[in-house]
Coordinates of C-alpha atoms and ligand atoms in Angstrom, one line a residue:
M1 CA 155.2 62.3 181.6
F2 CA 156.3 64.7 178.6
A3 CA 154.0 67.8 178.7
C4 CA 152.9 67.5 174.9
R5 CA 154.2 71.0 172.9
V6 CA 152.2 71.2 169.5
S7 CA 152.0 74.5 167.8
T8 CA 150.4 75.3 164.3
N9 CA 152.4 76.5 161.1
P10 CA 150.4 79.2 159.3
A11 CA 149.1 76.8 156.8
G12 CA 147.4 75.4 160.3
R13 CA 149.6 72.1 160.9
V14 CA 151.2 70.7 163.4
S15 CA 154.9 71.5 163.1
A16 CA 156.1 70.8 166.6
L17 CA 157.9 67.9 168.8
R18 CA 161.2 67.9 167.2
G19 CA 164.1 67.2 168.9
L20 CA 162.7 65.5 172.0
G21 CA 165.0 62.5 171.5
Q22 CA 164.1 59.1 172.3
L23 CA 160.1 59.5 171.2
P24 CA 157.5 57.5 172.8
T25 CA 155.8 54.7 171.1
S26 CA 152.3 56.6 171.1
F27 CA 151.2 59.8 171.3
S28 CA 149.4 59.0 174.7
A29 CA 152.6 58.4 176.1
L30 CA 153.6 61.9 174.7
C31 CA 150.5 64.1 176.1
T32 CA 149.3 65.2 179.3
R33 CA 145.7 66.3 178.7
Q34 CA 145.4 69.8 177.9
P35 CA 143.0 72.4 178.7
G36 CA 140.2 72.4 176.0
V37 CA 141.9 69.2 174.2
R38 CA 139.3 66.1 174.6
S39 CA 141.9 63.3 174.1
I40 CA 145.0 63.1 172.4
S41 CA 146.4 59.8 171.9
T42 CA 148.2 59.5 168.2
A43 CA 150.8 61.9 167.0
V44 CA 153.7 60.5 167.9
H45 CA 153.3 58.6 164.4
F46 CA 153.4 62.0 163.3
Y47 CA 156.8 61.6 164.2
Q48 CA 157.7 58.1 163.1
N49 CA 156.9 58.9 159.4
R50 CA 159.6 57.2 157.5
Q51 CA 157.8 53.9 156.8
L52 CA 154.8 56.2 155.9
E53 CA 156.5 58.4 153.7
E54 CA 157.6 55.4 152.0
Y55 CA 154.0 53.8 151.7
A56 CA 152.4 57.0 151.0
S57 CA 154.8 57.4 147.9
K58 CA 153.1 54.5 145.9
P59 CA 150.0 54.7 144.2
A60 CA 146.9 52.4 145.2
T61 CA 146.4 50.1 142.1
R62 CA 143.0 50.7 141.6
L63 CA 140.8 47.6 140.4
T64 CA 137.6 47.6 138.1
L65 CA 134.6 45.9 139.1
R66 CA 135.3 43.4 136.2
Q67 CA 138.9 42.8 137.3
L68 CA 137.5 41.7 140.1
V69 CA 135.2 39.0 138.7
F70 CA 137.5 37.9 136.3
F71 CA 140.2 37.4 138.5
G72 CA 138.0 35.7 140.8
K73 CA 136.3 33.5 138.5
S74 CA 138.6 30.7 138.3
M75 CA 140.1 30.5 141.5
N76 CA 143.1 28.0 142.1
E77 CA 145.5 28.0 145.1
E78 CA 147.9 29.8 143.2
R79 CA 145.6 32.7 142.2
L80 CA 144.5 32.6 145.5
I81 CA 147.9 33.2 147.0
K82 CA 148.5 36.1 144.4
S83 CA 145.1 37.2 145.7
A84 CA 146.4 37.6 149.3
N85 CA 149.5 39.3 148.9
Y86 CA 147.5 41.6 146.5
V87 CA 145.8 42.6 149.5
R88 CA 148.8 42.4 152.0
T89 CA 150.8 44.9 149.9
E90 CA 148.1 47.1 148.9
L91 CA 145.8 48.0 152.0
P92 CA 148.8 49.6 153.8
I93 CA 149.4 51.9 150.9
R94 CA 146.0 53.2 151.0
I95 CA 145.8 53.2 154.9
A96 CA 149.1 55.5 154.3
H97 CA 147.2 57.9 151.8
R98 CA 144.8 58.4 154.2
L99 CA 147.3 58.5 157.5
R100 CA 148.6 61.5 155.5
D101 CA 145.7 63.2 155.0
M102 CA 144.7 63.3 158.3
Q103 CA 148.2 64.6 159.5
A104 CA 147.7 67.5 157.0
L105 CA 144.5 68.2 159.2
P106 CA 144.7 71.5 161.5
Y107 CA 145.6 70.4 165.1
V108 CA 142.3 71.5 166.5
V109 CA 140.3 68.9 164.2
V110 CA 143.1 66.2 165.2
T111 CA 142.4 66.8 169.1
Q112 CA 138.2 66.4 168.4
E113 CA 137.0 63.2 170.1
G114 CA 136.8 60.4 167.4
V115 CA 139.6 61.7 165.6
A116 CA 142.2 60.4 167.4
K117 CA 140.7 57.1 167.5
V118 CA 140.6 56.6 164.1
Y119 CA 144.3 57.5 163.6
E120 CA 145.0 55.0 165.9
L121 CA 143.4 52.1 164.4
Y122 CA 144.9 53.5 161.0
W123 CA 148.4 53.5 162.0
T124 CA 147.8 50.3 164.0
A125 CA 146.5 48.4 160.7
F126 CA 148.8 49.9 158.7
D127 CA 151.9 48.8 161.2
K128 CA 150.9 45.4 161.3
F129 CA 150.0 45.0 157.3
R130 CA 153.0 46.4 157.0
R131 CA 155.2 43.8 159.3
Y132 CA 152.8 41.2 157.9
P133 CA 155.1 38.2 155.8
E134 CA 154.7 37.2 152.7
I135 CA 152.0 34.4 152.3
T136 CA 153.2 31.4 150.4
T137 CA 150.9 28.6 151.5
L138 CA 146.8 27.9 151.9
E139 CA 147.4 27.1 155.5
E140 CA 149.3 30.9 155.6
N141 CA 146.3 32.3 153.8
D142 CA 143.9 31.0 156.2
A143 CA 146.1 32.9 159.1
F144 CA 146.3 35.8 156.9
C145 CA 142.2 35.9 156.7
T146 CA 141.8 35.6 160.3
F147 CA 144.5 38.5 160.9
V148 CA 142.0 40.6 157.8
R149 CA 139.0 39.4 159.9
G150 CA 140.2 40.7 163.1
L151 CA 141.0 44.1 161.8
L152 CA 137.6 44.7 159.7
N153 CA 136.1 44.2 163.4
D154 CA 138.2 46.5 165.1
H155 CA 137.2 49.0 162.4
K156 CA 133.5 48.9 162.5
S157 CA 133.5 51.9 164.9
V158 CA 135.7 54.2 162.6
I159 CA 132.3 55.9 160.7
P160 CA 130.9 56.9 164.0
N161 CA 133.8 58.0 165.1
L162 CA 134.9 59.8 162.1
S163 CA 131.5 61.6 161.9
L164 CA 131.6 62.9 165.5
G165 CA 135.0 63.7 165.1
L166 CA 134.4 65.8 161.8
S167 CA 131.2 67.0 163.0
L168 CA 132.3 68.8 165.9
S169 CA 135.5 69.9 163.8
S170 CA 132.7 71.8 161.3
P171 CA 133.2 75.1 162.8
Y172 CA 137.1 74.9 162.1
L173 CA 137.3 73.5 158.7
L174 CA 135.9 75.5 155.5
P175 CA 132.5 73.3 154.1
D176 CA 135.0 72.3 151.0
R177 CA 137.6 71.1 152.7
L178 CA 135.7 68.8 155.2
D179 CA 133.5 67.4 152.7
T180 CA 136.5 66.6 150.3
F181 CA 138.4 65.0 153.4
M182 CA 135.3 63.0 154.5
R183 CA 134.7 62.0 150.9
R184 CA 138.3 60.5 150.3
M185 CA 138.1 59.0 154.1
L186 CA 134.7 56.9 153.2
V187 CA 135.4 56.2 149.6
S188 CA 138.8 54.7 150.4
R189 CA 137.7 52.8 153.5
I190 CA 134.9 51.2 151.5
S191 CA 137.7 50.2 148.9
R192 CA 139.9 48.6 151.9
R193 CA 136.8 46.4 152.9
V194 CA 135.9 45.3 149.4
L195 CA 139.3 44.1 148.9
A196 CA 139.6 42.4 152.2
E197 CA 136.1 41.0 152.1
H198 CA 136.4 39.9 148.5
H199 CA 139.7 38.0 149.2
I200 CA 137.7 36.1 152.5
A201 CA 134.7 35.0 150.1
L202 CA 137.0 33.8 147.6
T203 CA 139.2 31.9 150.3
E204 CA 135.7 30.2 151.5
S205 CA 134.6 29.7 148.1
V206 CA 137.7 27.9 147.3
K207 CA 137.1 25.6 151.0
S208 CA 133.6 24.8 149.4
Q209 CA 134.7 24.0 145.8
G210 CA 133.0 20.6 144.9
Q211 CA 131.0 20.6 148.1
S212 CA 127.7 23.0 146.6
S213 CA 126.1 21.3 143.2
Q214 CA 125.1 24.8 142.7
V215 CA 125.4 27.3 140.1
Q216 CA 127.9 29.9 141.3
E217 CA 126.5 33.1 141.2
N218 CA 128.9 34.8 143.3
V219 CA 132.1 35.8 142.5
G220 CA 133.7 36.7 145.7
I221 CA 131.2 39.4 147.2
I222 CA 130.4 40.2 144.0
C223 CA 127.0 38.7 142.8
T224 CA 127.4 38.3 139.0
G225 CA 123.3 38.1 138.5
L226 CA 122.1 40.5 140.8
Q227 CA 118.5 40.8 140.5
V228 CA 117.4 44.6 141.1
Q229 CA 113.7 43.6 141.8
D230 CA 114.8 41.1 144.2
S231 CA 116.8 43.1 146.3
I232 CA 114.3 46.0 146.4
E233 CA 111.8 43.4 147.9
R234 CA 113.8 42.4 150.4
C235 CA 114.5 46.1 151.5
V236 CA 110.5 46.3 151.4
R237 CA 110.1 43.6 153.4
Y238 CA 112.8 44.0 155.7
L239 CA 111.6 47.8 156.2
R240 CA 107.7 46.5 156.8
K241 CA 109.3 44.2 160.0
R242 CA 111.2 46.8 161.2
P243 CA 109.2 49.6 161.1
R244 CA 111.5 50.8 164.2
D245 CA 114.0 51.7 161.7
I246 CA 111.9 54.0 159.3
D247 CA 111.3 56.3 162.2
E248 CA 111.2 55.5 166.0
D249 CA 108.6 58.4 166.7
V250 CA 106.0 57.5 164.1
F251 CA 105.8 53.4 164.4
S252 CA 105.6 51.2 167.1
G253 CA 104.9 47.3 166.4
S254 CA 104.4 45.9 163.2
L255 CA 103.1 48.2 160.7
N256 CA 99.7 47.4 159.1
D257 CA 99.1 47.9 155.3
A258 CA 97.1 51.5 156.2
E259 CA 99.9 52.9 157.8
W260 CA 102.4 52.2 154.8
S261 CA 102.7 53.2 151.5
E262 CA 103.0 51.0 149.0
V263 CA 106.1 50.1 146.8
I264 CA 105.4 49.8 143.2
V265 CA 107.9 48.3 140.7
D266 CA 107.6 48.9 137.6
G267 CA 110.1 49.8 134.5
H268 CA 112.6 46.8 133.3
K269 CA 111.7 44.6 136.4
D270 CA 113.9 41.6 135.4
T271 CA 117.1 43.6 135.5
R272 CA 120.2 41.7 136.2
F273 CA 124.0 42.7 136.5
A274 CA 127.2 41.9 138.2
Y275 CA 127.4 44.0 141.6
I276 CA 128.1 44.0 145.0
R277 CA 124.7 43.4 146.6
E278 CA 125.8 44.8 149.9
H279 CA 126.2 48.4 147.9
L280 CA 123.0 48.1 146.1
E281 CA 120.9 47.1 149.0
Y282 CA 122.4 49.7 151.2
I283 CA 121.4 52.5 149.0
I284 CA 117.9 51.0 148.1
F285 CA 117.4 50.3 151.6
E286 CA 118.3 54.2 153.1
L287 CA 116.5 55.8 150.1
L288 CA 113.1 53.8 150.6
K289 CA 113.5 54.7 154.2
N290 CA 113.4 58.1 154.0
S291 CA 110.8 58.1 151.3
L292 CA 108.6 56.3 154.0
R293 CA 108.9 58.4 156.4
A294 CA 108.5 61.6 154.6
T295 CA 105.2 60.1 153.3
R296 CA 103.9 59.0 156.5
Q297 CA 105.1 62.5 158.4
K298 CA 103.7 64.6 155.4
H299 CA 100.1 62.9 155.3
P300 CA 99.4 62.2 158.7
S301 CA 95.5 61.5 158.4
V302 CA 95.4 59.9 155.7
R303 CA 93.8 56.1 155.6
V304 CA 95.7 55.3 152.4
L305 CA 99.4 56.9 152.0
P306 CA 100.4 57.9 148.8
P307 CA 102.4 55.1 146.8
I308 CA 106.4 54.9 146.4
R309 CA 107.3 54.2 143.2
V310 CA 110.7 52.7 142.0
T311 CA 111.5 52.8 138.0
V312 CA 114.6 50.3 137.3
V313 CA 115.9 50.8 133.6
A314 CA 118.5 49.0 132.2
S315 CA 120.5 50.5 129.3
D316 CA 123.4 49.6 126.8
N317 CA 126.2 50.8 130.1
D318 CA 124.0 51.3 133.1
V319 CA 121.2 50.7 135.4
Y320 CA 118.8 53.5 136.8
L321 CA 116.6 53.5 139.4
R322 CA 114.2 56.4 140.0
I323 CA 112.4 56.2 143.2
S324 CA 110.1 58.8 143.6
D325 CA 108.0 59.9 146.7
Q326 CA 105.3 62.0 147.7
G327 CA 106.5 63.0 151.1
G328 CA 106.7 66.6 150.7
G329 CA 110.4 67.1 149.3
L330 CA 113.5 67.9 150.4
I331 CA 114.0 71.6 151.4
S332 CA 113.6 72.6 155.1
P333 CA 114.8 75.7 157.2
E334 CA 117.6 73.8 157.7
I335 CA 118.8 72.4 154.5
K336 CA 118.6 74.9 151.5
S337 CA 119.8 72.6 148.2
P338 CA 119.3 69.1 147.9
S339 CA 123.0 68.7 147.6
D340 CA 123.3 70.0 151.0
L341 CA 122.5 66.5 152.7
F342 CA 125.4 64.6 151.6
S343 CA 127.7 67.8 153.2
F344 CA 129.0 66.7 156.8
S345 CA 129.6 70.6 157.3
H346 CA 127.1 72.6 159.7
V347 CA 127.4 75.8 157.6
R348 CA 125.3 73.2 154.6
N349 CA 123.5 71.4 156.8
A350 CA 122.8 72.2 160.4
T351 CA 121.9 69.2 161.5
R352 CA 125.5 68.0 161.4
L353 CA 125.8 69.7 165.2
A354 CA 122.4 68.8 166.4
D355 CA 122.5 67.5 170.0
A356 CA 120.2 64.5 169.1
R357 CA 122.6 63.3 166.5
L358 CA 126.1 63.9 168.4
G359 CA 124.4 62.1 171.4
A360 CA 123.7 58.9 169.2
L361 CA 127.1 59.5 167.3
R362 CA 128.6 59.0 170.9
T363 CA 126.9 56.1 171.8
L364 CA 127.5 54.1 168.6
S365 CA 131.3 55.3 168.7
S366 CA 131.7 53.4 171.8
S367 CA 129.3 51.1 172.2
Q368 CA 131.5 48.9 169.2
Q369 CA 128.3 48.3 167.9
G370 CA 129.8 49.9 164.6
M371 CA 128.6 49.9 161.3
T372 CA 129.8 47.0 158.7
A373 CA 131.3 43.3 159.5
T374 CA 132.2 41.2 156.9
V375 CA 129.4 40.4 154.0
S376 CA 129.2 36.9 155.1
E377 CA 129.1 37.5 158.7
Q378 CA 126.6 40.3 158.3
I379 CA 124.8 38.1 155.7
G380 CA 124.5 35.6 158.4
K381 CA 123.8 37.5 161.3
W382 CA 120.9 38.5 158.9
Q383 CA 119.8 34.7 157.9
R384 CA 119.6 34.3 161.6
D385 CA 117.6 37.3 163.2
S386 CA 114.9 37.2 159.9
D387 CA 114.9 34.2 158.1
G388 CA 116.9 35.7 155.5
D389 CA 114.7 38.0 154.3
A390 CA 117.1 41.4 155.4
P391 CA 118.9 43.0 153.0
A392 CA 122.5 42.9 152.4
Q393 CA 123.2 46.5 153.7
G394 CA 125.9 47.1 156.4
V395 CA 124.4 49.0 158.8
N396 CA 123.3 48.0 161.8
P397 CA 119.5 49.4 163.0
H398 CA 120.7 52.5 164.9
P399 CA 119.1 56.0 166.2
R400 CA 119.4 58.6 163.1
I401 CA 122.8 59.9 162.5
G402 CA 122.4 61.7 159.3
I403 CA 125.0 58.9 157.5
G404 CA 122.4 57.1 155.2
L405 CA 122.6 59.4 152.3
P406 CA 126.1 60.5 152.0
M407 CA 127.5 57.2 152.1
S408 CA 124.4 56.0 149.9
N409 CA 126.4 58.9 147.4
I410 CA 129.5 57.2 148.1
Y411 CA 128.4 53.7 147.4
A412 CA 126.8 55.1 144.2
T413 CA 129.7 56.5 143.1
Y414 CA 132.5 54.2 144.2
F415 CA 132.4 52.6 140.4
G416 CA 131.4 55.8 138.9
G417 CA 127.9 56.0 139.4
T418 CA 126.0 59.0 140.1
L419 CA 123.0 59.4 142.9
E420 CA 121.2 63.1 142.7
L421 CA 118.1 64.3 144.8
V422 CA 115.3 66.5 142.9
S423 CA 113.1 67.6 145.4
L424 CA 109.6 68.9 144.2
D425 CA 109.2 71.4 146.9
G426 CA 105.8 70.7 148.8
Y427 CA 105.3 67.7 147.1
G428 CA 107.8 65.1 146.9
T429 CA 111.0 63.6 146.1
D430 CA 112.7 62.3 143.2
V431 CA 115.9 60.3 143.7
Y432 CA 117.7 59.3 140.4
V433 CA 120.4 56.4 140.9
R434 CA 122.5 55.2 138.0
L435 CA 125.0 52.5 138.4
P436 CA 127.2 51.3 135.5
K437 CA 126.4 48.1 134.6
L438 CA 129.9 46.7 132.6
G439 CA 132.1 47.0 135.9
K440 CA 134.7 49.0 133.4
N441 CA 135.2 51.8 135.5
L442 CA 138.0 52.0 137.8
E443 CA 137.2 52.0 142.2
G444 CA 136.6 55.4 143.5
I445 CA 139.0 58.7 143.4
E446 CA 142.4 59.1 145.0
L447 CA 142.7 55.8 147.0
Ligands
COI1 C1 138.4 50.2 157.7 O1 137.3 49.4 157.8 O2 138.3 51.2 158.1 C2 139.9 49.2 157.3 O3 140.4 50.0 156.6 C3 139.6 47.9 157.1 C4 141.1 47.2 156.8 C5 141.7 47.5 157.7 C6 140.9 45.6 156.2

């Protein structure tokens, strides 16, 4: 067994383990457990970097939502195989960028519970994609989809692991550095899952071509005529049926109307646009959940609770949603500014280091329950569980881990939208979501 010799240069980066001769294939084989170090299983990859350098030096080929739709609209065998090879060659580039980001973290962060696991998952996925042979036939594409589905499944625990590791690292990282790192990890993860799931959905649609006489509303995972009101109502119906998702402490059993704020939808109620339903419904679901919980807690002894109003507006370029509640606003002793709720740093948001939250993250990290299956699997599961009533959002009901708002913000901004919170302290909260409706913005930043 090797001893793990790691030193940190003045910039806080890992800079040791040179000259060890033949290197073992994983960090776990390299390291013994060090006092104060929780779990190390990765770093030899830090020194097998040639392939990684090559991929990390290539820029990601970012796409717009419109490109995803146009390319997927008239699918045939040739285009499907092109799509498969794009995913095969693009994902290792995007993963390589994130592996490089992780390598640049101070060593004390890499050793936190959860971080090593994510690094290992990404390294394995990178290596498998890099070695995957070119796809030339439909049969090979089927095998490729099975391979990608497996990785999507393996990566379900990434978010709880990453949230746990970075929360524990919060004392060692400046808030801006921590938040920038997390944002890039999360945006990039969404982008990779979108490309992978889109390709799988396109493959399924090619297979079912001719079997359905219905008008095709979906192109891959994009719903070309997504009805905003419909999505809001699905979220409301689902929350009504599952009050424990709103607040475990306050509700038990089914909600009756007296315990529940009415959700009123107004504005341009017939708005439709091309978007990923899973993303829109994730945002609406999380925001409504917060509003319902806050309103209930603010008015504990009121028989008829103040309503929550969702205003939908479509302009030439954007779709807007404003969700207004009377839940008392956002400012608390722990939160000084609404945007601190997006932060993963305990300096900005003290709840990040709360024991209950860390405990819930630990449970989720090890349970493999994870955060997101493929879109089609998720919809299938909801249909079985709740007669198709559930929203297409990617989070299984779970204890409060404080990820809903930052993730909603990241989903909203992924294709160039915005999410802003305005607290009317002591009265309520207005959340403004803007989503570009023409699909012309490139995905994310620095993928
Ligand atoms: C992720 O979910 O983190 C991924 O990178 C998925 C990809 C390997 C298909």
